[in-house]
mmCIF file with all atom_site columns, C-alpha atoms in Angstrom:
data_model
loop_
_atom_site.group_PDB
_atom_site.id
_atom_site.type_symbol
_atom_site.label_atom_id
_atom_site.label_alt_id
_atom_site.label_comp_id
_atom_site.label_asym_id
_atom_site.label_entity_id
_atom_site.label_seq_id
_atom_site.pdbx_PDB_ins_code
_atom_site.Cartn_x
_atom_site.Cartn_y
_atom_site.Cartn_z
_atom_site.occupancy
_atom_site.B_iso_or_equiv
_atom_site.pdbx_formal_charge
_atom_site.auth_seq_id
_atom_site.auth_comp_id
_atom_site.auth_asym_id
_atom_site.auth_atom_id
_atom_site.pdbx_PDB_model_num
ATOM 1   C CA . UNK N 1 1   ? 4.207   30.826 102.237 1.00 0.00 ? 16  UNK N CA 1
ATOM 2   C CA . UNK N 1 2   ? 7.567   30.354 100.476 1.00 0.00 ? 17  UNK N CA 1
ATOM 3   C CA . UNK N 1 3   ? 7.936   27.161 98.508  1.00 0.00 ? 18  UNK N CA 1
ATOM 4   C CA . UNK N 1 4   ? 10.379  25.265 96.391  1.00 0.00 ? 19  UNK N CA 1
ATOM 5   C CA . UNK N 1 5   ? 9.557   25.403 92.692  1.00 0.00 ? 20  UNK N CA 1
ATOM 6   C CA . UNK N 1 6   ? 10.755  23.051 89.948  1.00 0.00 ? 21  UNK N CA 1
ATOM 7   C CA . UNK N 1 7   ? 10.724  23.273 86.155  1.00 0.00 ? 22  UNK N CA 1
ATOM 8   C CA . UNK N 1 8   ? 9.761   21.648 83.957  1.00 0.00 ? 23  UNK N CA 1
ATOM 9   C CA . UNK N 1 9   ? 6.993   19.556 85.550  1.00 0.00 ? 24  UNK N CA 1
ATOM 10  C CA . UNK N 1 10  ? 7.420   16.914 82.823  1.00 0.00 ? 25  UNK N CA 1
ATOM 11  C CA . UNK N 1 11  ? 10.309  16.202 80.477  1.00 0.00 ? 26  UNK N CA 1
ATOM 12  C CA . UNK N 1 12  ? 10.572  13.617 77.748  1.00 0.00 ? 27  UNK N CA 1
ATOM 13  C CA . UNK N 1 13  ? 13.969  12.966 76.223  1.00 0.00 ? 28  UNK N CA 1
ATOM 14  C CA . UNK N 1 14  ? 15.772  10.471 74.054  1.00 0.00 ? 29  UNK N CA 1
ATOM 15  C CA . UNK N 1 15  ? 18.357  8.123  75.507  1.00 0.00 ? 30  UNK N CA 1
ATOM 16  C CA . UNK N 1 16  ? 21.839  9.667  75.388  1.00 0.00 ? 31  UNK N CA 1
ATOM 17  C CA . UNK N 1 17  ? 20.593  13.220 75.498  1.00 0.00 ? 32  UNK N CA 1
ATOM 18  C CA . UNK N 1 18  ? 21.522  15.689 78.192  1.00 0.00 ? 33  UNK N CA 1
ATOM 19  C CA . UNK N 1 19  ? 18.840  17.067 80.481  1.00 0.00 ? 34  UNK N CA 1
ATOM 20  C CA . UNK N 1 20  ? 18.903  19.880 82.960  1.00 0.00 ? 35  UNK N CA 1
ATOM 21  C CA . UNK N 1 21  ? 16.319  19.938 85.726  1.00 0.00 ? 36  UNK N CA 1
ATOM 22  C CA . UNK N 1 22  ? 15.843  23.300 87.464  1.00 0.00 ? 37  UNK N CA 1
ATOM 23  C CA . UNK N 1 23  ? 14.857  24.177 90.962  1.00 0.00 ? 38  UNK N CA 1
ATOM 24  C CA . UNK N 1 24  ? 14.369  27.435 92.844  1.00 0.00 ? 39  UNK N CA 1
ATOM 25  C CA . UNK N 1 25  ? 14.899  26.745 96.576  1.00 0.00 ? 40  UNK N CA 1
ATOM 26  C CA . UNK N 1 26  ? 13.356  28.826 99.311  1.00 0.00 ? 41  UNK N CA 1
ATOM 27  C CA . UNK N 1 27  ? 15.273  32.110 99.344  1.00 0.00 ? 42  UNK N CA 1
ATOM 28  C CA . UNK N 1 28  ? 16.964  32.098 102.750 1.00 0.00 ? 43  UNK N CA 1
ATOM 29  C CA . UNK N 1 29  ? 17.805  28.387 102.730 1.00 0.00 ? 44  UNK N CA 1
ATOM 30  C CA . UNK N 1 30  ? 21.423  27.267 102.652 1.00 0.00 ? 45  UNK N CA 1
ATOM 31  C CA . UNK N 1 31  ? 21.263  23.515 101.966 1.00 0.00 ? 46  UNK N CA 1
ATOM 32  C CA . UNK N 1 32  ? 19.932  22.018 98.809  1.00 0.00 ? 47  UNK N CA 1
ATOM 33  C CA . UNK N 1 33  ? 19.130  18.453 97.838  1.00 0.00 ? 48  UNK N CA 1
ATOM 34  C CA . UNK N 1 34  ? 18.069  16.228 94.975  1.00 0.00 ? 49  UNK N CA 1
ATOM 35  C CA . UNK N 1 35  ? 16.088  13.052 95.417  1.00 0.00 ? 50  UNK N CA 1
ATOM 36  C CA . UNK N 1 36  ? 14.489  10.763 92.874  1.00 0.00 ? 51  UNK N CA 1
ATOM 37  C CA . UNK N 1 37  ? 11.670  8.245  92.869  1.00 0.00 ? 52  UNK N CA 1
ATOM 38  C CA . UNK N 1 38  ? 11.526  5.549  90.235  1.00 0.00 ? 53  UNK N CA 1
ATOM 39  C CA . UNK N 1 39  ? 7.922   4.470  89.674  1.00 0.00 ? 54  UNK N CA 1
ATOM 40  C CA . UNK N 1 40  ? 6.819   2.049  92.376  1.00 0.00 ? 55  UNK N CA 1
ATOM 41  C CA . UNK N 1 41  ? 10.046  2.400  94.365  1.00 0.00 ? 56  UNK N CA 1
ATOM 42  C CA . UNK N 1 42  ? 11.290  4.428  97.306  1.00 0.00 ? 57  UNK N CA 1
ATOM 43  C CA . UNK N 1 43  ? 12.305  8.087  97.256  1.00 0.00 ? 58  UNK N CA 1
ATOM 44  C CA . UNK N 1 44  ? 16.100  7.932  97.048  1.00 0.00 ? 59  UNK N CA 1
ATOM 45  C CA . UNK N 1 45  ? 18.681  10.525 97.992  1.00 0.00 ? 60  UNK N CA 1
ATOM 46  C CA . UNK N 1 46  ? 21.005  11.688 95.271  1.00 0.00 ? 61  UNK N CA 1
ATOM 47  C CA . UNK N 1 47  ? 23.030  14.653 96.515  1.00 0.00 ? 62  UNK N CA 1
ATOM 48  C CA . UNK N 1 48  ? 23.217  17.487 99.021  1.00 0.00 ? 63  UNK N CA 1
ATOM 49  C CA . UNK N 1 49  ? 24.848  20.857 98.293  1.00 0.00 ? 64  UNK N CA 1
ATOM 50  C CA . UNK N 1 50  ? 26.084  23.584 100.556 1.00 0.00 ? 65  UNK N CA 1
ATOM 51  C CA . UNK N 1 51  ? 28.338  26.602 100.126 1.00 0.00 ? 66  UNK N CA 1
ATOM 52  C CA . UNK N 1 52  ? 28.698  25.896 96.406  1.00 0.00 ? 67  UNK N CA 1
ATOM 53  C CA . UNK N 1 53  ? 29.976  22.391 96.810  1.00 0.00 ? 68  UNK N CA 1
ATOM 54  C CA . UNK N 1 54  ? 28.642  18.850 97.211  1.00 0.00 ? 69  UNK N CA 1
ATOM 55  C CA . UNK N 1 55  ? 28.420  17.897 100.856 1.00 0.00 ? 70  UNK N CA 1
ATOM 56  C CA . UNK N 1 56  ? 27.207  14.357 100.393 1.00 0.00 ? 71  UNK N CA 1
ATOM 57  C CA . UNK N 1 57  ? 26.251  12.106 97.516  1.00 0.00 ? 72  UNK N CA 1
ATOM 58  C CA . UNK N 1 58  ? 24.842  8.631  97.093  1.00 0.00 ? 73  UNK N CA 1
ATOM 59  C CA . UNK N 1 59  ? 26.078  5.754  94.978  1.00 0.00 ? 74  UNK N CA 1
ATOM 60  C CA . UNK N 1 60  ? 23.477  6.659  92.390  1.00 0.00 ? 75  UNK N CA 1
ATOM 61  C CA . UNK N 1 61  ? 25.083  10.051 91.823  1.00 0.00 ? 76  UNK N CA 1
ATOM 62  C CA . UNK N 1 62  ? 27.806  8.935  89.417  1.00 0.00 ? 77  UNK N CA 1
ATOM 63  C CA . UNK N 1 63  ? 29.789  10.894 86.851  1.00 0.00 ? 78  UNK N CA 1
ATOM 64  C CA . UNK N 1 64  ? 26.722  11.254 84.635  1.00 0.00 ? 79  UNK N CA 1
ATOM 65  C CA . UNK N 1 65  ? 25.188  13.579 87.201  1.00 0.00 ? 80  UNK N CA 1
ATOM 66  C CA . UNK N 1 66  ? 26.248  17.063 88.201  1.00 0.00 ? 81  UNK N CA 1
ATOM 67  C CA . UNK N 1 67  ? 24.715  19.868 90.232  1.00 0.00 ? 82  UNK N CA 1
ATOM 68  C CA . UNK N 1 68  ? 25.242  23.598 90.059  1.00 0.00 ? 83  UNK N CA 1
ATOM 69  C CA . UNK N 1 69  ? 23.993  26.804 91.587  1.00 0.00 ? 84  UNK N CA 1
ATOM 70  C CA . UNK N 1 70  ? 24.613  29.071 88.614  1.00 0.00 ? 85  UNK N CA 1
ATOM 71  C CA . UNK N 1 71  ? 23.195  32.177 90.252  1.00 0.00 ? 86  UNK N CA 1
ATOM 72  C CA . UNK N 1 72  ? 21.703  33.258 93.587  1.00 0.00 ? 87  UNK N CA 1
ATOM 73  C CA . UNK N 1 73  ? 18.393  31.539 93.044  1.00 0.00 ? 88  UNK N CA 1
ATOM 74  C CA . UNK N 1 74  ? 18.553  28.458 90.787  1.00 0.00 ? 89  UNK N CA 1
ATOM 75  C CA . UNK N 1 75  ? 19.830  24.987 91.652  1.00 0.00 ? 90  UNK N CA 1
ATOM 76  C CA . UNK N 1 76  ? 20.181  22.575 88.782  1.00 0.00 ? 91  UNK N CA 1
ATOM 77  C CA . UNK N 1 77  ? 20.664  18.851 88.252  1.00 0.00 ? 92  UNK N CA 1
ATOM 78  C CA . UNK N 1 78  ? 22.278  17.834 84.976  1.00 0.00 ? 93  UNK N CA 1
ATOM 79  C CA . UNK N 1 79  ? 22.245  14.362 83.572  1.00 0.00 ? 94  UNK N CA 1
ATOM 80  C CA . UNK N 1 80  ? 24.886  14.257 80.926  1.00 0.00 ? 95  UNK N CA 1
ATOM 81  C CA . UNK N 1 81  ? 23.806  11.210 78.893  1.00 0.00 ? 96  UNK N CA 1
ATOM 82  C CA . UNK N 1 82  ? 20.435  9.889  79.924  1.00 0.00 ? 97  UNK N CA 1
ATOM 83  C CA . UNK N 1 83  ? 19.715  6.178  80.247  1.00 0.00 ? 98  UNK N CA 1
ATOM 84  C CA . UNK N 1 84  ? 16.374  4.419  80.226  1.00 0.00 ? 99  UNK N CA 1
ATOM 85  C CA . UNK N 1 85  ? 16.766  3.744  83.953  1.00 0.00 ? 100 UNK N CA 1
ATOM 86  C CA . UNK N 1 86  ? 17.009  7.483  84.677  1.00 0.00 ? 101 UNK N CA 1
ATOM 87  C CA . UNK N 1 87  ? 13.247  7.710  84.103  1.00 0.00 ? 102 UNK N CA 1
ATOM 88  C CA . UNK N 1 88  ? 11.879  8.817  87.462  1.00 0.00 ? 103 UNK N CA 1
ATOM 89  C CA . UNK N 1 89  ? 10.344  11.703 89.400  1.00 0.00 ? 104 UNK N CA 1
ATOM 90  C CA . UNK N 1 90  ? 13.102  14.032 90.518  1.00 0.00 ? 105 UNK N CA 1
ATOM 91  C CA . UNK N 1 91  ? 12.512  16.140 93.679  1.00 0.00 ? 106 UNK N CA 1
ATOM 92  C CA . UNK N 1 92  ? 14.453  19.131 94.738  1.00 0.00 ? 107 UNK N CA 1
ATOM 93  C CA . UNK N 1 93  ? 14.473  20.106 98.428  1.00 0.00 ? 108 UNK N CA 1
ATOM 94  C CA . UNK N 1 94  ? 16.026  22.852 100.568 1.00 0.00 ? 109 UNK N CA 1
ATOM 95  C CA . UNK N 1 95  ? 16.541  23.492 104.265 1.00 0.00 ? 110 UNK N CA 1
ATOM 96  C CA . UNK N 1 96  ? 17.640  26.505 106.332 1.00 0.00 ? 111 UNK N CA 1
ATOM 97  C CA . UNK N 1 97  ? 20.571  24.593 107.807 1.00 0.00 ? 112 UNK N CA 1
ATOM 98  C CA . UNK N 1 98  ? 22.054  21.130 107.662 1.00 0.00 ? 113 UNK N CA 1
ATOM 99  C CA . UNK N 1 99  ? 21.123  20.023 111.153 1.00 0.00 ? 114 UNK N CA 1
ATOM 100 C CA . UNK N 1 100 ? 19.656  16.513 111.372 1.00 0.00 ? 115 UNK N CA 1
ATOM 101 C CA . UNK N 1 101 ? 16.425  17.789 112.937 1.00 0.00 ? 116 UNK N CA 1
ATOM 102 C CA . UNK N 1 102 ? 15.993  20.371 110.212 1.00 0.00 ? 117 UNK N CA 1
ATOM 103 C CA . UNK N 1 103 ? 12.979  20.083 107.927 1.00 0.00 ? 118 UNK N CA 1
ATOM 104 C CA . UNK N 1 104 ? 13.689  19.632 104.267 1.00 0.00 ? 119 UNK N CA 1
ATOM 105 C CA . UNK N 1 105 ? 11.152  21.430 102.086 1.00 0.00 ? 120 UNK N CA 1
ATOM 106 C CA . UNK N 1 106 ? 10.333  19.648 98.843  1.00 0.00 ? 121 UNK N CA 1
ATOM 107 C CA . UNK N 1 107 ? 9.275   20.913 95.453  1.00 0.00 ? 122 UNK N CA 1
ATOM 108 C CA . UNK N 1 108 ? 6.532   19.297 93.350  1.00 0.00 ? 123 UNK N CA 1
ATOM 109 C CA . UNK N 1 109 ? 8.977   17.279 91.254  1.00 0.00 ? 124 UNK N CA 1
ATOM 110 C CA . UNK N 1 110 ? 9.945   16.887 87.636  1.00 0.00 ? 125 UNK N CA 1
ATOM 111 C CA . UNK N 1 111 ? 8.811   13.721 85.942  1.00 0.00 ? 126 UNK N CA 1
ATOM 112 C CA . UNK N 1 112 ? 11.528  12.578 83.533  1.00 0.00 ? 127 UNK N CA 1
ATOM 113 C CA . UNK N 1 113 ? 10.827  10.008 80.880  1.00 0.00 ? 128 UNK N CA 1
ATOM 114 C CA . UNK N 1 114 ? 13.739  8.663  78.857  1.00 0.00 ? 129 UNK N CA 1
ATOM 115 C CA . UNK N 1 115 ? 12.777  6.886  75.630  1.00 0.00 ? 130 UNK N CA 1
ATOM 116 C CA . UNK R 2 1   ? 23.180  2.754  107.906 1.00 0.00 ? 3   UNK R CA 1
ATOM 117 C CA . UNK R 2 2   ? 19.489  3.562  108.479 1.00 0.00 ? 4   UNK R CA 1
ATOM 118 C CA . UNK R 2 3   ? 16.404  2.177  106.859 1.00 0.00 ? 5   UNK R CA 1
ATOM 119 C CA . UNK R 2 4   ? 12.637  2.496  107.027 1.00 0.00 ? 6   UNK R CA 1
ATOM 120 C CA . UNK R 2 5   ? 9.909   -0.052 106.469 1.00 0.00 ? 7   UNK R CA 1
ATOM 121 C CA . UNK R 2 6   ? 6.322   0.975  105.903 1.00 0.00 ? 8   UNK R CA 1
ATOM 122 C CA . UNK R 2 7   ? 3.874   -1.893 106.378 1.00 0.00 ? 9   UNK R CA 1
ATOM 123 C CA . UNK R 2 8   ? 1.081   -1.741 103.859 1.00 0.00 ? 10  UNK R CA 1
ATOM 124 C CA . UNK R 2 9   ? 1.488   -0.008 100.514 1.00 0.00 ? 11  UNK R CA 1
ATOM 125 C CA . UNK R 2 10  ? -2.223  0.786  100.493 1.00 0.00 ? 12  UNK R CA 1
ATOM 126 C CA . UNK R 2 11  ? -4.573  1.455  103.425 1.00 0.00 ? 13  UNK R CA 1
ATOM 127 C CA . UNK R 2 12  ? -8.259  2.100  102.936 1.00 0.00 ? 14  UNK R CA 1
ATOM 128 C CA . UNK R 2 13  ? -10.483 3.535  105.664 1.00 0.00 ? 15  UNK R CA 1
ATOM 129 C CA . UNK R 2 14  ? -13.986 4.944  105.931 1.00 0.00 ? 16  UNK R CA 1
ATOM 130 C CA . UNK R 2 15  ? -14.527 8.624  106.595 1.00 0.00 ? 17  UNK R CA 1
ATOM 131 C CA . UNK R 2 16  ? -14.571 9.145  110.382 1.00 0.00 ? 18  UNK R CA 1
ATOM 132 C CA . UNK R 2 17  ? -12.563 5.973  111.083 1.00 0.00 ? 19  UNK R CA 1
ATOM 133 C CA . UNK R 2 18  ? -9.187  5.767  112.760 1.00 0.00 ? 20  UNK R CA 1
ATOM 134 C CA . UNK R 2 19  ? -6.155  6.115  110.479 1.00 0.00 ? 21  UNK R CA 1
ATOM 135 C CA . UNK R 2 20  ? -3.095  4.056  111.415 1.00 0.00 ? 22  UNK R CA 1
ATOM 136 C CA . UNK R 2 21  ? -0.081  4.070  109.079 1.00 0.00 ? 23  UNK R CA 1
ATOM 137 C CA . UNK R 2 22  ? 2.824   1.929  110.229 1.00 0.00 ? 24  UNK R CA 1
ATOM 138 C CA . UNK R 2 23  ? 6.501   2.785  110.119 1.00 0.00 ? 25  UNK R CA 1
ATOM 139 C CA . UNK R 2 24  ? 9.425   0.843  111.562 1.00 0.00 ? 26  UNK R CA 1
ATOM 140 C CA . UNK R 2 25  ? 12.961  2.142  111.382 1.00 0.00 ? 27  UNK R CA 1
ATOM 141 C CA . UNK R 2 26  ? 16.489  0.825  111.744 1.00 0.00 ? 28  UNK R CA 1
ATOM 142 C CA . UNK R 2 27  ? 19.278  3.125  112.824 1.00 0.00 ? 29  UNK R CA 1
ATOM 143 C CA . UNK R 2 28  ? 22.613  2.580  114.502 1.00 0.00 ? 30  UNK R CA 1
ATOM 144 C CA . UNK R 2 29  ? 22.408  5.984  116.223 1.00 0.00 ? 31  UNK R CA 1
ATOM 145 C CA . UNK R 2 30  ? 19.451  7.811  117.786 1.00 0.00 ? 32  UNK R CA 1
ATOM 146 C CA . UNK R 2 31  ? 17.262  8.713  114.841 1.00 0.00 ? 33  UNK R CA 1
ATOM 147 C CA . UNK R 2 32  ? 15.398  11.745 113.700 1.00 0.00 ? 34  UNK R CA 1
ATOM 148 C CA . UNK R 2 33  ? 12.080  10.650 112.175 1.00 0.00 ? 35  UNK R CA 1
ATOM 149 C CA . UNK R 2 34  ? 9.739   12.376 109.775 1.00 0.00 ? 36  UNK R CA 1
ATOM 150 C CA . UNK R 2 35  ? 6.352   11.873 108.170 1.00 0.00 ? 37  UNK R CA 1
ATOM 151 C CA . UNK R 2 36  ? 5.700   13.518 104.860 1.00 0.00 ? 38  UNK R CA 1
ATOM 152 C CA . UNK R 2 37  ? 2.475   13.628 102.849 1.00 0.00 ? 39  UNK R CA 1
ATOM 153 C CA . UNK R 2 38  ? 2.146   13.949 99.110  1.00 0.00 ? 40  UNK R CA 1
ATOM 154 C CA . UNK R 2 39  ? -1.115  15.074 97.532  1.00 0.00 ? 41  UNK R CA 1
ATOM 155 C CA . UNK R 2 40  ? -1.594  14.450 93.816  1.00 0.00 ? 42  UNK R CA 1
ATOM 156 C CA . UNK R 2 41  ? 0.639   16.618 91.642  1.00 0.00 ? 43  UNK R CA 1
ATOM 157 C CA . UNK R 2 42  ? 2.258   18.232 94.654  1.00 0.00 ? 44  UNK R CA 1
ATOM 158 C CA . UNK R 2 43  ? 5.563   17.997 96.441  1.00 0.00 ? 45  UNK R CA 1
ATOM 159 C CA . UNK R 2 44  ? 6.244   16.261 99.761  1.00 0.00 ? 46  UNK R CA 1
ATOM 160 C CA . UNK R 2 45  ? 4.895   18.263 102.692 1.00 0.00 ? 47  UNK R CA 1
ATOM 161 C CA . UNK R 2 46  ? 6.079   17.736 106.266 1.00 0.00 ? 48  UNK R CA 1
ATOM 162 C CA . UNK R 2 47  ? 3.369   16.396 108.578 1.00 0.00 ? 49  UNK R CA 1
ATOM 163 C CA . UNK R 2 48  ? 5.461   16.034 111.705 1.00 0.00 ? 50  UNK R CA 1
ATOM 164 C CA . UNK R 2 49  ? 8.896   15.133 112.998 1.00 0.00 ? 51  UNK R CA 1
ATOM 165 C CA . UNK R 2 50  ? 10.510  13.476 116.026 1.00 0.00 ? 52  UNK R CA 1
ATOM 166 C CA . UNK R 2 51  ? 13.658  15.149 117.270 1.00 0.00 ? 53  UNK R CA 1
ATOM 167 C CA . UNK R 2 52  ? 13.966  13.570 120.751 1.00 0.00 ? 54  UNK R CA 1
ATOM 168 C CA . UNK R 2 53  ? 12.130  16.366 122.579 1.00 0.00 ? 55  UNK R CA 1
ATOM 169 C CA . UNK R 2 54  ? 8.955   14.337 123.160 1.00 0.00 ? 56  UNK R CA 1
ATOM 170 C CA . UNK R 2 55  ? 7.942   10.811 122.186 1.00 0.00 ? 57  UNK R CA 1
ATOM 171 C CA . UNK R 2 56  ? 4.385   11.835 121.165 1.00 0.00 ? 58  UNK R CA 1
ATOM 172 C CA . UNK R 2 57  ? 4.553   14.300 118.345 1.00 0.00 ? 59  UNK R CA 1
ATOM 173 C CA . UNK R 2 58  ? 1.605   16.283 117.060 1.00 0.00 ? 60  UNK R CA 1
ATOM 174 C CA . UNK R 2 59  ? 1.541   17.503 113.492 1.00 0.00 ? 61  UNK R CA 1
ATOM 175 C CA . UNK R 2 60  ? -0.659  19.295 111.069 1.00 0.00 ? 62  UNK R CA 1
ATOM 176 C CA . UNK R 2 61  ? -4.183  18.293 110.034 1.00 0.00 ? 63  UNK R CA 1
ATOM 177 C CA . UNK R 2 62  ? -4.815  16.372 113.276 1.00 0.00 ? 64  UNK R CA 1
ATOM 178 C CA . UNK R 2 63  ? -2.115  13.763 112.764 1.00 0.00 ? 65  UNK R CA 1
ATOM 179 C CA . UNK R 2 64  ? 0.200   12.512 115.494 1.00 0.00 ? 66  UNK R CA 1
ATOM 180 C CA . UNK R 2 65  ? 2.902   9.906  115.845 1.00 0.00 ? 67  UNK R CA 1
ATOM 181 C CA . UNK R 2 66  ? 4.503   8.181  118.787 1.00 0.00 ? 68  UNK R CA 1
ATOM 182 C CA . UNK R 2 67  ? 8.168   7.262  118.891 1.00 0.00 ? 69  UNK R CA 1
ATOM 183 C CA . UNK R 2 68  ? 8.662   3.863  120.560 1.00 0.00 ? 70  UNK R CA 1
ATOM 184 C CA . UNK R 2 69  ? 12.335  3.010  120.872 1.00 0.00 ? 71  UNK R CA 1
ATOM 185 C CA . UNK R 2 70  ? 11.659  -0.524 122.209 1.00 0.00 ? 72  UNK R CA 1
ATOM 186 C CA . UNK R 2 71  ? 9.605   -1.298 119.089 1.00 0.00 ? 73  UNK R CA 1
ATOM 187 C CA . UNK R 2 72  ? 11.690  0.793  116.704 1.00 0.00 ? 74  UNK R CA 1
ATOM 188 C CA . UNK R 2 73  ? 8.402   2.275  115.506 1.00 0.00 ? 75  UNK R CA 1
ATOM 189 C CA . UNK R 2 74  ? 6.999   5.651  114.602 1.00 0.00 ? 76  UNK R CA 1
ATOM 190 C CA . UNK R 2 75  ? 3.425   4.959  113.541 1.00 0.00 ? 77  UNK R CA 1
ATOM 191 C CA . UNK R 2 76  ? 1.194   7.767  112.269 1.00 0.00 ? 78  UNK R CA 1
ATOM 192 C CA . UNK R 2 77  ? -2.356  8.101  113.548 1.00 0.00 ? 79  UNK R CA 1
ATOM 193 C CA . UNK R 2 78  ? -5.383  10.296 113.165 1.00 0.00 ? 80  UNK R CA 1
ATOM 194 C CA . UNK R 2 79  ? -8.553  9.656  115.225 1.00 0.00 ? 81  UNK R CA 1
ATOM 195 C CA . UNK R 2 80  ? -11.043 10.453 112.476 1.00 0.00 ? 82  UNK R CA 1
ATOM 196 C CA . UNK R 2 81  ? -10.276 10.307 108.781 1.00 0.00 ? 83  UNK R CA 1
ATOM 197 C CA . UNK R 2 82  ? -11.479 13.018 106.434 1.00 0.00 ? 84  UNK R CA 1
ATOM 198 C CA . UNK R 2 83  ? -11.867 12.744 102.675 1.00 0.00 ? 85  UNK R CA 1
ATOM 199 C CA . UNK R 2 84  ? -9.129  15.369 102.248 1.00 0.00 ? 86  UNK R CA 1
ATOM 200 C CA . UNK R 2 85  ? -6.624  13.015 103.986 1.00 0.00 ? 87  UNK R CA 1
ATOM 201 C CA . UNK R 2 86  ? -6.470  10.820 100.891 1.00 0.00 ? 88  UNK R CA 1
ATOM 202 C CA . UNK R 2 87  ? -2.844  11.032 99.782  1.00 0.00 ? 89  UNK R CA 1
ATOM 203 C CA . UNK R 2 88  ? 0.461   9.146  99.840  1.00 0.00 ? 90  UNK R CA 1
ATOM 204 C CA . UNK R 2 89  ? 2.355   9.136  103.158 1.00 0.00 ? 91  UNK R CA 1
ATOM 205 C CA . UNK R 2 90  ? 6.057   8.698  103.501 1.00 0.00 ? 92  UNK R CA 1
ATOM 206 C CA . UNK R 2 91  ? 8.042   7.889  106.628 1.00 0.00 ? 93  UNK R CA 1
ATOM 207 C CA . UNK R 2 92  ? 11.687  8.955  106.645 1.00 0.00 ? 94  UNK R CA 1
ATOM 208 C CA . UNK R 2 93  ? 14.696  8.698  108.944 1.00 0.00 ? 95  UNK R CA 1
ATOM 209 C CA . UNK R 2 94  ? 17.805  10.775 109.264 1.00 0.00 ? 96  UNK R CA 1
ATOM 210 C CA . UNK R 2 95  ? 20.726  9.478  111.277 1.00 0.00 ? 97  UNK R CA 1
ATOM 211 C CA . UNK R 2 96  ? 22.290  12.745 112.322 1.00 0.00 ? 98  UNK R CA 1
ATOM 212 C CA . UNK R 2 97  ? 25.909  13.826 112.453 1.00 0.00 ? 99  UNK R CA 1
ATOM 213 C CA . UNK R 2 98  ? 27.307  14.718 109.038 1.00 0.00 ? 100 UNK R CA 1
ATOM 214 C CA . UNK R 2 99  ? 24.736  12.526 107.340 1.00 0.00 ? 101 UNK R CA 1
ATOM 215 C CA . UNK R 2 100 ? 22.554  14.961 105.422 1.00 0.00 ? 102 UNK R CA 1
ATOM 216 C CA . UNK R 2 101 ? 20.155  12.725 103.637 1.00 0.00 ? 103 UNK R CA 1
ATOM 217 C CA . UNK R 2 102 ? 16.692  11.441 104.420 1.00 0.00 ? 104 UNK R CA 1
ATOM 218 C CA . UNK R 2 103 ? 16.110  7.723  103.984 1.00 0.00 ? 105 UNK R CA 1
ATOM 219 C CA . UNK R 2 104 ? 12.471  7.111  102.935 1.00 0.00 ? 106 UNK R CA 1
ATOM 220 C CA . UNK R 2 105 ? 10.098  4.216  103.139 1.00 0.00 ? 107 UNK R CA 1
ATOM 221 C CA . UNK R 2 106 ? 8.188   3.109  100.047 1.00 0.00 ? 108 UNK R CA 1
ATOM 222 C CA . UNK R 2 107 ? 5.117   5.071  100.995 1.00 0.00 ? 109 UNK R CA 1
ATOM 223 C CA . UNK R 2 108 ? 1.542   4.169  101.919 1.00 0.00 ? 110 UNK R CA 1
ATOM 224 C CA . UNK R 2 109 ? -1.330  5.275  99.819  1.00 0.00 ? 111 UNK R CA 1
ATOM 225 C CA . UNK R 2 110 ? -4.319  6.199  101.969 1.00 0.00 ? 112 UNK R CA 1
ATOM 226 C CA . UNK R 2 111 ? -7.760  6.150  100.476 1.00 0.00 ? 113 UNK R CA 1
ATOM 227 C CA . UNK R 2 112 ? -10.801 7.389  102.394 1.00 0.00 ? 114 UNK R CA 1
ATOM 228 C CA . UNK R 2 113 ? -14.196 6.003  101.512 1.00 0.00 ? 115 UNK R CA 1
ATOM 229 C CA . UNK R 2 114 ? -17.380 8.047  102.054 1.00 0.00 ? 116 UNK R CA 1
#
């Protein structure tokens, strides 16, 4: 069964450093998403992406964040200058279409720790 | 704006007992509701979803949920718990229209005792 994959599974970085989290969505899906979960808190939406542009973003997704689909398979989340509060589990998801009833398929997550 | 409240961050049941995980939602438009499960070191996996076709929704692994508009609830149940059901369960709502994102509850950790 096709699945969303994410790399790395864990990342430790120093405050102020740039990190890139990578995701490979399911191959025939058209919509891509990033969510994050700070330890002990809710899973929060960051951004959705379709047709090579951002379709929706949350207040969390400020200028420090960017997303890119550099080739036909990868979908990346870049945090330009990490802060301590960026420490969280980051989930990538994809869906075949953007319809509200559509299932979003999630990857296993990347646990980011900012020191 | 939509929101989800999951009552009980931790639920413990005995193997063979009824599982009931509670979810209440708030939405200004008819909602689409989802239950996801997360096993240790894995991603979120869809259990079931409500898309207005039927109020009682059956999902994988013997789980089901009933949409009750009058109670703004979408509780998840399973008649008989199995050890393999131990995981974290997330309720999520999506408002529809051009709103693409899922709004999640805080999750409920289910433990199953032998």
